[in-house]
Coordinates of C-alpha atoms in Angstrom, one line a residue:
X1 CA -8.9 -20.7 -7.5
X2 CA -5.9 -21.0 -9.8
X3 CA -4.9 -18.2 -12.1
X4 CA -5.3 -18.9 -15.8
X5 CA -2.4 -18.2 -18.0
X6 CA -3.2 -15.4 -20.4
X7 CA -1.4 -14.3 -23.4
X8 CA 0.0 -10.8 -22.6
X9 CA 1.0 -7.8 -24.6
X10 CA 3.6 -7.0 -21.9
X11 CA 7.2 -7.0 -23.0
X12 CA 9.1 -10.1 -22.0
X13 CA 11.7 -7.7 -20.5
X14 CA 9.5 -6.9 -17.6
X15 CA 9.8 -9.0 -14.5
X16 CA 7.2 -11.6 -13.8
X17 CA 6.1 -10.9 -10.2
X18 CA 4.1 -14.0 -9.8
X19 CA 7.1 -16.2 -10.7
X20 CA 9.2 -14.2 -8.3
X21 CA 6.7 -14.9 -5.5
X22 CA 6.6 -18.5 -6.3
X23 CA 10.4 -18.9 -6.4
X24 CA 11.6 -16.2 -3.9
X25 CA 12.9 -18.5 -1.2
X26 CA 14.5 -20.7 -3.9
X27 CA 16.3 -17.7 -5.4
X28 CA 17.5 -16.6 -2.0
X29 CA 18.8 -20.1 -1.2
X30 CA 20.5 -20.4 -4.6
X31 CA 22.2 -17.0 -4.1
X32 CA 23.7 -18.1 -0.8
X33 CA 24.8 -21.4 -2.1
X34 CA 26.3 -19.8 -5.3
X35 CA 28.2 -17.3 -3.1
X36 CA 29.7 -20.1 -1.0
X37 CA 30.6 -22.1 -4.2
X38 CA 32.2 -19.0 -5.7
X39 CA 34.3 -18.4 -2.6
X40 CA 35.5 -22.0 -2.5
X41 CA 36.3 -22.1 -6.2
X42 CA 38.1 -18.7 -6.1
X43 CA 40.1 -19.7 -3.0
X44 CA 41.1 -23.0 -4.8
X45 CA 42.2 -21.3 -8.0
X46 CA 43.9 -18.1 -6.6
X47 CA 44.4 -18.7 -2.9
X48 CA 42.6 -15.5 -2.2
X49 CA 39.2 -14.5 -0.9
X50 CA 36.5 -13.3 -3.3
X51 CA 36.9 -9.8 -1.8
X52 CA 40.3 -9.6 -3.7
X53 CA 38.5 -10.4 -7.0
X54 CA 37.7 -6.8 -7.6
X55 CA 40.9 -5.4 -6.2
X56 CA 43.6 -7.7 -7.5
X57 CA 44.7 -6.4 -10.9
X58 CA 46.2 -9.7 -12.0
X59 CA 42.9 -11.4 -11.7
X60 CA 40.9 -8.6 -13.3
X61 CA 43.1 -8.4 -16.4
X62 CA 41.6 -11.5 -18.1
X63 CA 37.9 -10.9 -17.4
X64 CA 37.8 -14.6 -16.6
X65 CA 34.9 -16.9 -15.9
X66 CA 35.1 -16.4 -12.1
X67 CA 35.1 -12.6 -12.4
X68 CA 32.0 -12.7 -14.6
X69 CA 30.3 -15.2 -12.3
X70 CA 31.1 -12.9 -9.3
X71 CA 29.7 -9.9 -11.0
X72 CA 26.5 -11.7 -12.0
X73 CA 26.1 -12.9 -8.5
X74 CA 26.6 -9.4 -7.1
X75 CA 23.9 -8.0 -9.5
X76 CA 21.5 -10.7 -8.4
X77 CA 22.1 -10.0 -4.7
X78 CA 21.6 -6.3 -5.3
X79 CA 18.3 -7.0 -7.0
X80 CA 17.1 -9.1 -4.2
X81 CA 18.2 -6.5 -1.7
X82 CA 16.2 -3.8 -3.5
X83 CA 13.1 -6.1 -3.3
X84 CA 13.7 -6.8 0.4
X85 CA 14.2 -3.1 1.1
X86 CA 11.0 -2.1 -0.8
X87 CA 8.9 -4.7 1.1
X88 CA 10.4 -3.7 4.4
X89 CA 9.8 0.0 3.7
X90 CA 6.2 -0.7 2.7
X91 CA 5.7 -2.8 5.9
X92 CA 7.1 -0.2 8.2
X93 CA 5.9 3.1 6.7
X94 CA 2.6 2.6 5.0
X95 CA -0.4 2.9 7.2
X96 CA -1.6 -0.6 6.0
X97 CA 1.9 -1.9 5.5
X98 CA 1.7 -4.9 7.8
X99 CA -1.6 -5.9 6.2
X100 CA -0.1 -5.6 2.7
X101 CA 3.0 -7.5 3.8
X102 CA 0.9 -10.5 4.9
X103 CA -1.1 -10.4 1.6
X104 CA 2.2 -10.6 -0.3
X105 CA 3.4 -13.3 2.1
X106 CA 0.3 -15.5 1.7
X107 CA 0.1 -14.8 -2.0
X108 CA 3.7 -16.1 -2.4
X109 CA 2.8 -19.2 -0.4
X110 CA -0.3 -19.8 -2.6
X111 CA 1.8 -19.2 -5.7
X112 CA 4.3 -21.8 -4.6
X113 CA 1.5 -24.4 -4.1
X114 CA 0.3 -24.0 -7.7

């Protein structure tokens, strides 16, 4: 049975978990591809690895587009790591963690199908 969209009083600043479940794999894929793209673009422009982005003072002076892109990518990766860590912690430590994990897993598959 599909979920009906309801008008909500919840602030738009809160995360939409259902959308995250629906797009989780896409988000992870996009983060990986974006990271590879950033590395190639940075190497082409500066001849350095992206690790140098936060160390090299010459690059950091301008606050350029690549630096902003790299910082946004790092924030997104950290957010996804927090989610992965929380799910893994629940799965390993809660007495019904494995059961809850599979509910989340199948709920995300169902949400993707909608």
